[in-house]
mmCIF file of C-alpha atoms in Angstrom:
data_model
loop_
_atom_site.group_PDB
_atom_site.id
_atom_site.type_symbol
_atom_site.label_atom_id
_atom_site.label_comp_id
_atom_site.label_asym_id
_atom_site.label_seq_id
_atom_site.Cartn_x
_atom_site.Cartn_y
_atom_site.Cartn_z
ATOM 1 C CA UNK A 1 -92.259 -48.464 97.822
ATOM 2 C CA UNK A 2 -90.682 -45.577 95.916
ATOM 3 C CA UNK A 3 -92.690 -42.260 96.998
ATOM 4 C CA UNK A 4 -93.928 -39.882 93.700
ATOM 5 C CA UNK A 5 -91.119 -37.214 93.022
ATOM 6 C CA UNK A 6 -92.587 -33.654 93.079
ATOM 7 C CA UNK A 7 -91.311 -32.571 90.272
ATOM 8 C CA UNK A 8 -93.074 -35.217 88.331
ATOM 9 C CA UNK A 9 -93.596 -33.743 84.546
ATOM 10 C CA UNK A 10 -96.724 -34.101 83.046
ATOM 11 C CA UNK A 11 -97.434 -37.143 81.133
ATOM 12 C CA UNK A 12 -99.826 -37.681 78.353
ATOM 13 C CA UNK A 13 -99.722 -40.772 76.338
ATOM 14 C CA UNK A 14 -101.767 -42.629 74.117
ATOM 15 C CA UNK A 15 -103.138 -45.352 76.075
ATOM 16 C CA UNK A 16 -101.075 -44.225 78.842
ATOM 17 C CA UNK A 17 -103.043 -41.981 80.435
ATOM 18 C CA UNK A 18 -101.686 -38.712 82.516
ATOM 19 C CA UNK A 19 -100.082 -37.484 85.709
ATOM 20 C CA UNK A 20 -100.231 -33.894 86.999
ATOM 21 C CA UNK A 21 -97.613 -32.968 89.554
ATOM 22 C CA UNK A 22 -97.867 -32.370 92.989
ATOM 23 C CA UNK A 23 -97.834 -28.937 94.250
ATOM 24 C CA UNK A 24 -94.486 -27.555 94.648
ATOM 25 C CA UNK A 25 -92.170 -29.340 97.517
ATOM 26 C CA UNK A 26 -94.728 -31.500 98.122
ATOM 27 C CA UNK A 27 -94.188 -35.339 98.469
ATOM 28 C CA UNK A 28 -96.909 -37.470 96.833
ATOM 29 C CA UNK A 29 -97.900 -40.281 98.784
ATOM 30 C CA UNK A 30 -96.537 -43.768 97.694
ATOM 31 C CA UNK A 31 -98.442 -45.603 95.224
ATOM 32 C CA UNK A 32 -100.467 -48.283 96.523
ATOM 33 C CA UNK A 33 -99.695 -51.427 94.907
ATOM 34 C CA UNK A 34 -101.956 -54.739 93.825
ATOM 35 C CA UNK A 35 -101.902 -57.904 94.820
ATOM 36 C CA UNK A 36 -103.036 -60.324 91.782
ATOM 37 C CA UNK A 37 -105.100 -61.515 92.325
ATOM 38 C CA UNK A 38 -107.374 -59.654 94.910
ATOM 39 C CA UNK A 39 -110.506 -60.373 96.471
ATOM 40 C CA UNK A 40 -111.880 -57.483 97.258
ATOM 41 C CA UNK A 41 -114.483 -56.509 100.113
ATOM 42 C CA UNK A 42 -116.120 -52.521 99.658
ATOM 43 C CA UNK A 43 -117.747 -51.441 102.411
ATOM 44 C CA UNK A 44 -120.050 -48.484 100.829
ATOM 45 C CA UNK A 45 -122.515 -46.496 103.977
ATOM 46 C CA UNK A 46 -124.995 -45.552 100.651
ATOM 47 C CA UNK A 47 -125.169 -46.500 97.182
ATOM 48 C CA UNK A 48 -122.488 -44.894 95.407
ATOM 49 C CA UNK A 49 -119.668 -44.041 97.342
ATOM 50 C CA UNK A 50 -118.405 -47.598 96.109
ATOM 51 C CA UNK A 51 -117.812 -45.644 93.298
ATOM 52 C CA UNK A 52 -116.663 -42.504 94.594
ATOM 53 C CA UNK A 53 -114.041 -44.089 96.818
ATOM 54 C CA UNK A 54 -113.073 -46.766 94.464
ATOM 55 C CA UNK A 55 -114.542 -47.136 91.063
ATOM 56 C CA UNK A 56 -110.916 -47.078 89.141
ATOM 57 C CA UNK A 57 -109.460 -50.011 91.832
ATOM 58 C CA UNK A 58 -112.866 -52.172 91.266
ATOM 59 C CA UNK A 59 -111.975 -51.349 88.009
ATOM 60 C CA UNK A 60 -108.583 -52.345 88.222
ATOM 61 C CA UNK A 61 -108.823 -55.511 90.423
ATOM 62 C CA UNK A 62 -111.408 -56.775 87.590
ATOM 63 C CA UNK A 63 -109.001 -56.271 84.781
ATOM 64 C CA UNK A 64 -106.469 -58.548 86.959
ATOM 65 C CA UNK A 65 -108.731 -61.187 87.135
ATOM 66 C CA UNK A 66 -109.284 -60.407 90.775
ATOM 67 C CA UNK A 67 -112.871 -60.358 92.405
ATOM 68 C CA UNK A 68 -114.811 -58.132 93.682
ATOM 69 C CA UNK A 69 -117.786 -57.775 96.640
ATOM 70 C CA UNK A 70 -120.221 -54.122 97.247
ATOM 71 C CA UNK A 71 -121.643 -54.287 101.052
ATOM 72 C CA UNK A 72 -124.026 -51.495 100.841
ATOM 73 C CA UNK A 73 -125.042 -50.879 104.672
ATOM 74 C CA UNK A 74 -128.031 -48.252 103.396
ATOM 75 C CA UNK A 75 -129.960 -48.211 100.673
ATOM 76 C CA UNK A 76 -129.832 -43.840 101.024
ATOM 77 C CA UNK A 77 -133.374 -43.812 101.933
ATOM 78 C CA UNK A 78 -132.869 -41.371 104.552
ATOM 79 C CA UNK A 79 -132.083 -38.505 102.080
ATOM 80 C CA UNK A 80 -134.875 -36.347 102.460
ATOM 81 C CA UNK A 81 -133.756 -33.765 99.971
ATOM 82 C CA UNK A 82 -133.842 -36.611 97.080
ATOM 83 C CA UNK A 83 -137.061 -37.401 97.772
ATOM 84 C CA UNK A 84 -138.647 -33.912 98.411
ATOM 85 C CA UNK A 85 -136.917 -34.043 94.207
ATOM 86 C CA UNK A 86 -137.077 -37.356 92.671
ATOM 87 C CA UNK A 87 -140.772 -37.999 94.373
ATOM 88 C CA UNK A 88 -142.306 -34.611 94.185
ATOM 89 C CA UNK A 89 -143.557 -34.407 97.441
ATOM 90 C CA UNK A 90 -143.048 -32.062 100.160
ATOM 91 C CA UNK A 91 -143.553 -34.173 102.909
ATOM 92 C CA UNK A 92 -143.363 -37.655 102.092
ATOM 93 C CA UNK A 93 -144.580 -40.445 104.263
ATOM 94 C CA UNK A 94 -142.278 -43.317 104.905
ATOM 95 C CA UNK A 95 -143.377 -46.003 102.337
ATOM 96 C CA UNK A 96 -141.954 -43.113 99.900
ATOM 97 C CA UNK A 97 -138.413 -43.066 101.590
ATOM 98 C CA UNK A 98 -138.494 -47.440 101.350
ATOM 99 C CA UNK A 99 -139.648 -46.622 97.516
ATOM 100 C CA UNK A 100 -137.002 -44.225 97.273
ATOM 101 C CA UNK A 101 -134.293 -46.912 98.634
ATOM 102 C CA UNK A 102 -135.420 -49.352 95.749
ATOM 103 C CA UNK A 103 -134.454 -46.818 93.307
ATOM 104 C CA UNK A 104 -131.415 -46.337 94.574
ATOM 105 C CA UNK A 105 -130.869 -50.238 95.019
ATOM 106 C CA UNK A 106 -132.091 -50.058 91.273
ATOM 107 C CA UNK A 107 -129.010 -47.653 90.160
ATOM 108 C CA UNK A 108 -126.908 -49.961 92.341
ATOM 109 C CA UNK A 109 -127.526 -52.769 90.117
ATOM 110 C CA UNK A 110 -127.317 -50.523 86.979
ATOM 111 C CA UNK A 111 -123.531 -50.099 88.147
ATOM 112 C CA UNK A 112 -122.887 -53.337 88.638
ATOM 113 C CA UNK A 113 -123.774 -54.608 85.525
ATOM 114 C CA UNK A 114 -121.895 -51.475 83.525
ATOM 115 C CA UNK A 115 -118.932 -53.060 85.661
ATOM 116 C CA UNK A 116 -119.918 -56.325 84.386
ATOM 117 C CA UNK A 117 -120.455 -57.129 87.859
ATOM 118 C CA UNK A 118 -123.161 -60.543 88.472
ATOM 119 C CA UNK A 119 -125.803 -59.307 91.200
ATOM 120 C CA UNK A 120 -124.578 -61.713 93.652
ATOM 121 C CA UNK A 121 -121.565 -59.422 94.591
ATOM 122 C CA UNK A 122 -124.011 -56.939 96.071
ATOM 123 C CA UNK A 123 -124.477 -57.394 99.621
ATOM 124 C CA UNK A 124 -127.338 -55.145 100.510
ATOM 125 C CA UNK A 125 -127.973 -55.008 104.232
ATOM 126 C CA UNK A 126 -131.001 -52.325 104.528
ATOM 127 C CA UNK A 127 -129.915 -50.597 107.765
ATOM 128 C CA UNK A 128 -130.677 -46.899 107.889
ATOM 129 C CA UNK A 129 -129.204 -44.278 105.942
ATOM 130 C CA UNK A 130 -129.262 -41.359 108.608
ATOM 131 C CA UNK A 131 -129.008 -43.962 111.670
ATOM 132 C CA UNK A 132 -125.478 -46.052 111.818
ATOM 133 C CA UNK A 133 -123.697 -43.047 113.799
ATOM 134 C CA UNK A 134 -126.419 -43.638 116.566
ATOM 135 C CA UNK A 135 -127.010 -47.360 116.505
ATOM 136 C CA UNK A 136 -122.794 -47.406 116.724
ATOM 137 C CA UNK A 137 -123.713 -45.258 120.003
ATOM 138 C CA UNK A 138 -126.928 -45.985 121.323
ATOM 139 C CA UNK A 139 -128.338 -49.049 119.889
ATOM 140 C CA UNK A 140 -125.680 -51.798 119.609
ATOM 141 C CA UNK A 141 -128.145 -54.093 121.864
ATOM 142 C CA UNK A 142 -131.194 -55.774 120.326
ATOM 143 C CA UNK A 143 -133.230 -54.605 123.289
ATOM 144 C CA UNK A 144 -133.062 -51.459 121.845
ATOM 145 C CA UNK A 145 -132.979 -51.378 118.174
ATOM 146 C CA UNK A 146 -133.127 -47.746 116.374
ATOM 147 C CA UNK A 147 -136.181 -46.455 114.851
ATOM 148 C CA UNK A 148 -135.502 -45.068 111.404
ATOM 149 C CA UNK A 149 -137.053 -41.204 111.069
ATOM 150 C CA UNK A 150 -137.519 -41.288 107.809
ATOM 151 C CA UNK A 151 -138.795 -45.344 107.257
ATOM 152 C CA UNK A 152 -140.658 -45.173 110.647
ATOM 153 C CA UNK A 153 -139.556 -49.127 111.176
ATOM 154 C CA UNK A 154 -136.610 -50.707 113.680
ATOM 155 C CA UNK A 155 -135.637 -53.236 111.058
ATOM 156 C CA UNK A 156 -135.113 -53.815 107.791
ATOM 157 C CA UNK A 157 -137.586 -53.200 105.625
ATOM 158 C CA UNK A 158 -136.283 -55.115 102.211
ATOM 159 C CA UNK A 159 -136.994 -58.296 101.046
ATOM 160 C CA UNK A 160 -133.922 -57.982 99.112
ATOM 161 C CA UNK A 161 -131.630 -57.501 101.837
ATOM 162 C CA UNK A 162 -128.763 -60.267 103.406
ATOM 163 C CA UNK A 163 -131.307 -60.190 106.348
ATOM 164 C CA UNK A 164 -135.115 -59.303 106.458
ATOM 165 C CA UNK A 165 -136.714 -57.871 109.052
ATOM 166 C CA UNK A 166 -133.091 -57.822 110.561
ATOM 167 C CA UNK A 167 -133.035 -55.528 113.754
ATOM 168 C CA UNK A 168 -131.583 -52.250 113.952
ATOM 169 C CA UNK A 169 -129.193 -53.039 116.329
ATOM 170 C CA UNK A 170 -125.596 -52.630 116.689
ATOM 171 C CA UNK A 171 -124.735 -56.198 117.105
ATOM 172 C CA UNK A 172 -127.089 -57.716 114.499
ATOM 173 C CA UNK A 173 -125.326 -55.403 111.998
ATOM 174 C CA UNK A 174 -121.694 -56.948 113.201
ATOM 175 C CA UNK A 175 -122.534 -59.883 112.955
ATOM 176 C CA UNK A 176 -124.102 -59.720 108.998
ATOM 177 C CA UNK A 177 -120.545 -58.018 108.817
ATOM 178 C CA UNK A 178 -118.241 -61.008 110.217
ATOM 179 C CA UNK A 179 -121.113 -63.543 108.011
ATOM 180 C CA UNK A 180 -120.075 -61.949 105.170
ATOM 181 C CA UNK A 181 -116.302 -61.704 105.415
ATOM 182 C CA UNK A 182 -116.068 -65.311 106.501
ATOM 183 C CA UNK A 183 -118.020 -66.367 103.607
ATOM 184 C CA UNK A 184 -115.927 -63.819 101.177
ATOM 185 C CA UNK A 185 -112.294 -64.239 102.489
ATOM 186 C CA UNK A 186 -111.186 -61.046 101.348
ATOM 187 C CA UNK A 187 -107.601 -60.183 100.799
ATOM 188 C CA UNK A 188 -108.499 -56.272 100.681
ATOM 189 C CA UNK A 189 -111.212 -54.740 102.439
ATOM 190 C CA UNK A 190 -111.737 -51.171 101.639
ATOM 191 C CA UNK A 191 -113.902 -48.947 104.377
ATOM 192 C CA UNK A 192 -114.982 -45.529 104.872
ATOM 193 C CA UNK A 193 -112.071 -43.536 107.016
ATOM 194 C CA UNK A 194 -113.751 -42.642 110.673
ATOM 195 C CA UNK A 195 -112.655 -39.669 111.257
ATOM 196 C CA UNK A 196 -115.594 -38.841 107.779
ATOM 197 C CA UNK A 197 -117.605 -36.277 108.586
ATOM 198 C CA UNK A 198 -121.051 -37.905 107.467
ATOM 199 C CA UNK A 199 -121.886 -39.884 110.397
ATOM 200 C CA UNK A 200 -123.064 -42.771 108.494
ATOM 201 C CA UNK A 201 -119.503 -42.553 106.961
ATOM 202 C CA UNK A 202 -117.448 -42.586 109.999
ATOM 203 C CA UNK A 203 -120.052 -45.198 111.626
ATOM 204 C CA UNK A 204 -119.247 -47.468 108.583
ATOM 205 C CA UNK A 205 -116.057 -47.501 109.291
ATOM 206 C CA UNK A 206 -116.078 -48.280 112.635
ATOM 207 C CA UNK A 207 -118.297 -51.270 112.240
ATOM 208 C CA UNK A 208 -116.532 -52.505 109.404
ATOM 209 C CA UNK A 209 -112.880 -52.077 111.348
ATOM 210 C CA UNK A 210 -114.034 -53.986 114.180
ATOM 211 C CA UNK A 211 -115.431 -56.831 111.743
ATOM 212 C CA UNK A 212 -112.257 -56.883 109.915
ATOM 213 C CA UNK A 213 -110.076 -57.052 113.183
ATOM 214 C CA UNK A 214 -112.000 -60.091 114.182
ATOM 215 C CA UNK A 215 -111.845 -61.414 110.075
ATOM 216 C CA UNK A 216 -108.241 -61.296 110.628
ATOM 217 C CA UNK A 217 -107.794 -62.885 113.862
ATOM 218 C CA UNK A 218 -109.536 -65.888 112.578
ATOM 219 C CA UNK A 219 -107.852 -68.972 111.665
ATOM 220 C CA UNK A 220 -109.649 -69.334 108.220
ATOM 221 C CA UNK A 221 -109.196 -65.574 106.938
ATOM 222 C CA UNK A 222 -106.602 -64.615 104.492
ATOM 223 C CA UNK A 223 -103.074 -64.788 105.903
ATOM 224 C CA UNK A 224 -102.033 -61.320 104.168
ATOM 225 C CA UNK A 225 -105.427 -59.402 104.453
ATOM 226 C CA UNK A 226 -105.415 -55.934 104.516
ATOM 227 C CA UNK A 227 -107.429 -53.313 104.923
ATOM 228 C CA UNK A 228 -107.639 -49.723 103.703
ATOM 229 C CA UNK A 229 -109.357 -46.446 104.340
ATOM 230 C CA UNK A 230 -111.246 -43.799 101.816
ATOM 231 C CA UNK A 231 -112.198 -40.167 103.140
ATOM 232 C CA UNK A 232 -115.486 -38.829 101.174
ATOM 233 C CA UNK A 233 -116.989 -35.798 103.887
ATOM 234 C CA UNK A 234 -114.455 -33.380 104.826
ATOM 235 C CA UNK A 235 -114.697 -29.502 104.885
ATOM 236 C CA UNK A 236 -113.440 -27.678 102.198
ATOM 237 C CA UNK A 237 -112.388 -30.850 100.582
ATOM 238 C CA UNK A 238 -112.028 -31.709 97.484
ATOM 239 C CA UNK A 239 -112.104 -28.815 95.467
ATOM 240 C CA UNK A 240 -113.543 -27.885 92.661
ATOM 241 C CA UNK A 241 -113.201 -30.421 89.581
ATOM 242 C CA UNK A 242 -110.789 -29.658 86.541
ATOM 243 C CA UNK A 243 -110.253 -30.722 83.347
ATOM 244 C CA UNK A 244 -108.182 -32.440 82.504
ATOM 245 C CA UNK A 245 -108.405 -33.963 86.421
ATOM 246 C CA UNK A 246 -106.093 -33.067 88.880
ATOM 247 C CA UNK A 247 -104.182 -35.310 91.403
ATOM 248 C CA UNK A 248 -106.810 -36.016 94.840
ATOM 249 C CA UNK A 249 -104.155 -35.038 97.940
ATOM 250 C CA UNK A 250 -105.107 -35.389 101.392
ATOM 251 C CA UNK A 251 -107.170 -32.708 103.601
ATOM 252 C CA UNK A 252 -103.942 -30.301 104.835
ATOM 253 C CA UNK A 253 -105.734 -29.990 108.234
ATOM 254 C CA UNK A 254 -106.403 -34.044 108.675
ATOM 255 C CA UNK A 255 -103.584 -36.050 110.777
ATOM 256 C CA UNK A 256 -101.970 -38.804 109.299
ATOM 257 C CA UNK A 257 -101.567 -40.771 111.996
ATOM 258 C CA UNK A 258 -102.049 -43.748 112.773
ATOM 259 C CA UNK A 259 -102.315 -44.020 108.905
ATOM 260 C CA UNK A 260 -100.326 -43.125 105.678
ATOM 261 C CA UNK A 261 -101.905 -42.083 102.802
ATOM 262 C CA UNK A 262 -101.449 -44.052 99.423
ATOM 263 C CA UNK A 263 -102.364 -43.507 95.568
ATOM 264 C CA UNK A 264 -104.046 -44.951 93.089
ATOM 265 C CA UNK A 265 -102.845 -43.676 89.582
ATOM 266 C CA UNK A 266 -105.568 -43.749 87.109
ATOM 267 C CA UNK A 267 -105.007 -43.408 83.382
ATOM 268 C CA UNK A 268 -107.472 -40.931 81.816
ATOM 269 C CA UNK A 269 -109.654 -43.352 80.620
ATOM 270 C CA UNK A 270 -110.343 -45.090 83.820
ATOM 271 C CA UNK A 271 -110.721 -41.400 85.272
ATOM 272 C CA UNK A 272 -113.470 -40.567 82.650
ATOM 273 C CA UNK A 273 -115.133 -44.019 83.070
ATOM 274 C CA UNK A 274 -115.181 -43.703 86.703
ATOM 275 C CA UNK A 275 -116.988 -40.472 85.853
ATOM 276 C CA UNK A 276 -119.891 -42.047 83.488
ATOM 277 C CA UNK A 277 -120.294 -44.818 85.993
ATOM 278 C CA UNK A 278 -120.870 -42.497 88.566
ATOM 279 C CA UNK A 279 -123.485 -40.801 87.081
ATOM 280 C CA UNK A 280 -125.960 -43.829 86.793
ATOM 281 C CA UNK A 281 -126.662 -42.640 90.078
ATOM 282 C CA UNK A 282 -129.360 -39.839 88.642
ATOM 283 C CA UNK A 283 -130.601 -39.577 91.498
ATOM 284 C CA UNK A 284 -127.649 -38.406 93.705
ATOM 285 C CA UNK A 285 -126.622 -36.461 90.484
ATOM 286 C CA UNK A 286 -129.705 -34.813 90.222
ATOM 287 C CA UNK A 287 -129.138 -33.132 93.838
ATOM 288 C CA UNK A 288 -125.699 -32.905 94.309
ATOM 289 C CA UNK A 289 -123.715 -33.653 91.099
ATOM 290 C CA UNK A 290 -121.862 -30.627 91.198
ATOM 291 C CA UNK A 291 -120.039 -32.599 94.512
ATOM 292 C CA UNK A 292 -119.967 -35.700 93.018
ATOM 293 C CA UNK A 293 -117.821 -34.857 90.025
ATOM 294 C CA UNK A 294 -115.197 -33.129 92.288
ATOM 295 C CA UNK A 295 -114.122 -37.109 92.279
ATOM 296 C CA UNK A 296 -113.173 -36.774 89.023
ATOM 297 C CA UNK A 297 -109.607 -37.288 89.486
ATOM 298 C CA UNK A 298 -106.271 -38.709 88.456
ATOM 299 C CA UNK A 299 -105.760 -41.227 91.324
ATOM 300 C CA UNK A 300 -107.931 -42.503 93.969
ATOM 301 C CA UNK A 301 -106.401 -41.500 97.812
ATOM 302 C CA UNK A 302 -106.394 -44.360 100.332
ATOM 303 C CA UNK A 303 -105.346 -44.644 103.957
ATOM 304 C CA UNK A 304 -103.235 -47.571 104.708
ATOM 305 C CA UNK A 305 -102.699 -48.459 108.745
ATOM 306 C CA UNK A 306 -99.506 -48.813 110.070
ATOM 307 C CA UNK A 307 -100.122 -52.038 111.512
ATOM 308 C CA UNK A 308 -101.573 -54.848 109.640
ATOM 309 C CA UNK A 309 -104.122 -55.799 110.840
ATOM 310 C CA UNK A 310 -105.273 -52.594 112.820
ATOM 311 C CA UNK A 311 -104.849 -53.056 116.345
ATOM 312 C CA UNK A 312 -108.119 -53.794 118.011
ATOM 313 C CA UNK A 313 -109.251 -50.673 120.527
ATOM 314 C CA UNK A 314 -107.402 -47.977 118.199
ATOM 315 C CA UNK A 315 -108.018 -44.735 118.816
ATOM 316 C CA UNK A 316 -108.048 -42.080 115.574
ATOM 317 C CA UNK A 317 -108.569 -38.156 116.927
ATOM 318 C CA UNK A 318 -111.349 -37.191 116.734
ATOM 319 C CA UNK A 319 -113.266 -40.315 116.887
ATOM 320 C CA UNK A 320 -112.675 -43.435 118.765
ATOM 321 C CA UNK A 321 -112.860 -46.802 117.429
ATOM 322 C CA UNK A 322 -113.979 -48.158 120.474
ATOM 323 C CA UNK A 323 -117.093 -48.565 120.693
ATOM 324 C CA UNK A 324 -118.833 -46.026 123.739
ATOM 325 C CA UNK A 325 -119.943 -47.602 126.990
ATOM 326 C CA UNK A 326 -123.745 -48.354 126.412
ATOM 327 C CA UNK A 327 -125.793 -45.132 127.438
ATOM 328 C CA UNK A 328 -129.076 -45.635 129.128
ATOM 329 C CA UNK A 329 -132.095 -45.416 127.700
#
């Protein structure tokens, strides 16, 4: 694929959208290019960062008559802050943090049907927002499930959910994860990057990378599957928001490998609708908008691995994708 020149002039069109350039002798990374059509699998730690990472491709996979699947592994009710707000309560007992995950399940649905999404292509599987980093760790064994701080419960407290009363447990959540990609057959699959800051981010990704090594090892997945990587948590990154939006670029101080990055060129009207979609999440908007709309860009940044599928055991500085030895409890 042809990589963006630097020089790139700017670009505004009717119906055409824009592109800003990169800085000065800077390469762009490659833009990433569609399969039509796709079926494509989100994996999304808390309701919204579907959208963050990837509300101009869900977008654009829709308008190509492709499909598309939201596995939400939280419902966010572990965000204390938003409930201290939304609820009014300084220290809220736990039926108010599973009250405050229906709401958010609630503006999850909201999305969906703006998207003209049916409900059925939400996958909501409950676990705890706070907890994945330490069930990936400490709890992958059903003998040991986690105990949510902020739900008080060990499983999953939805009726809603792909499982009820599902354990917290490392291996019941890979195996709702290789259910669900069996029974969807993606040909994309679109996960948080690991090396994510947010600990339910990086966790995501690691539970979702081993599920879709074993997806694609399987005789009945998709022969040309592949999988891709969004950042969200990094220091100091993005900056602040513009108008109009500026091009999303890669942390300077994150390593490429074993991945290269890859763009998603958005027109301006997918940019701004990405934008008002994003904000039927009052919730998160009400507490930290201000971050939220420094993803109001002019592409969306993916990582694509260098071997398709990722090889099984793959390390990526700082964190491993293999999974720790069990420590004792």
């Amino acid at each position: 694929m042809k990589r963006l020149a630097a020089a790139l002039l700017l670009l505004f069109l009717p119906g055409c959208g824009f592109r800003l350039p990169w800085p000065a002798g800077h390469e762009g990374p490659p833009e990433f290019q569609l399969h039509s059509p796709e079926r494509l699998v989100v994996m999304a730690p808390h309701p919204d960062d579907e959208i963050i990472c990837c509300g101009g491709l869900i977008r654009r996979v829709l308008a190509e008559r492709g499909e598309v699947d939201i596995v939400y592994f939280t419902e966010g009710d572990g965000y204390v802050e938003g409930v201290v707000f939304e609820l009014r309560q300084s220290q809220p007992k736990p039926e108010l943090f599973v009250e405050y995950g229906e709401w958010r399940r609630r503006e999850s649905i909201a999305v969906l049907t703006l998207l003209r999404l049916p409900e059925k292509r939400a996958h909501f599987l409950g676990f705890p927002d706070g907890g994945l980093r330490e069930i990936w760790e400490r709890h992958f064994s059903e003998q040991h499930p986690y105990e949510s701080r902020t739900t008080a419960t060990a499983h999953v407290p939805y009726r809603h959910s792909v499982e009820p009363g599902a354990p917290y447990s490392g291996i019941e959540l890979q195996g709702l994860l290789r259910q669900l990609l069996h029974d969807l057959k993606p040909t994309l699959v679109v996960l948080p990057d690991p090396r994510d800051q947010h600990g339910d981010h990086s966790a995501t990704g690691l539970f979702a990378l081993e599920a879709f090594h074993d997806y694609a090892q399987a005789e009945e997945s998709h022969p040309n599957a592949r999988v891709l990587t969004y950042l969200v948590h990094w220091p100091g990154w993005p900056g602040p928001s513009a108008q109009p939006p500026l091009l999303l670029g890669p942390p300077a101080d994150l390593s490429d490998a074993p991945i290269d990055w890859v763009s998603l060129p958005l027109t301006a009207a997918e940019s701004a609708d990405k934008l008002h979609v994003l904000h039927v999440y009052k919730t998160q908007v009400d507490v930290m908008g201000p971050f939220l709309d420094r993803f109001y860009r002019a592409n969306e940044l993916f990582g694509e691995f260098r071997e398709d599928p990722p090889p099984e055991g793959l390390v990526l500085s700082p964190l491993a994708y293999q999974r720790p030895k069990p420590k004792p409890h």
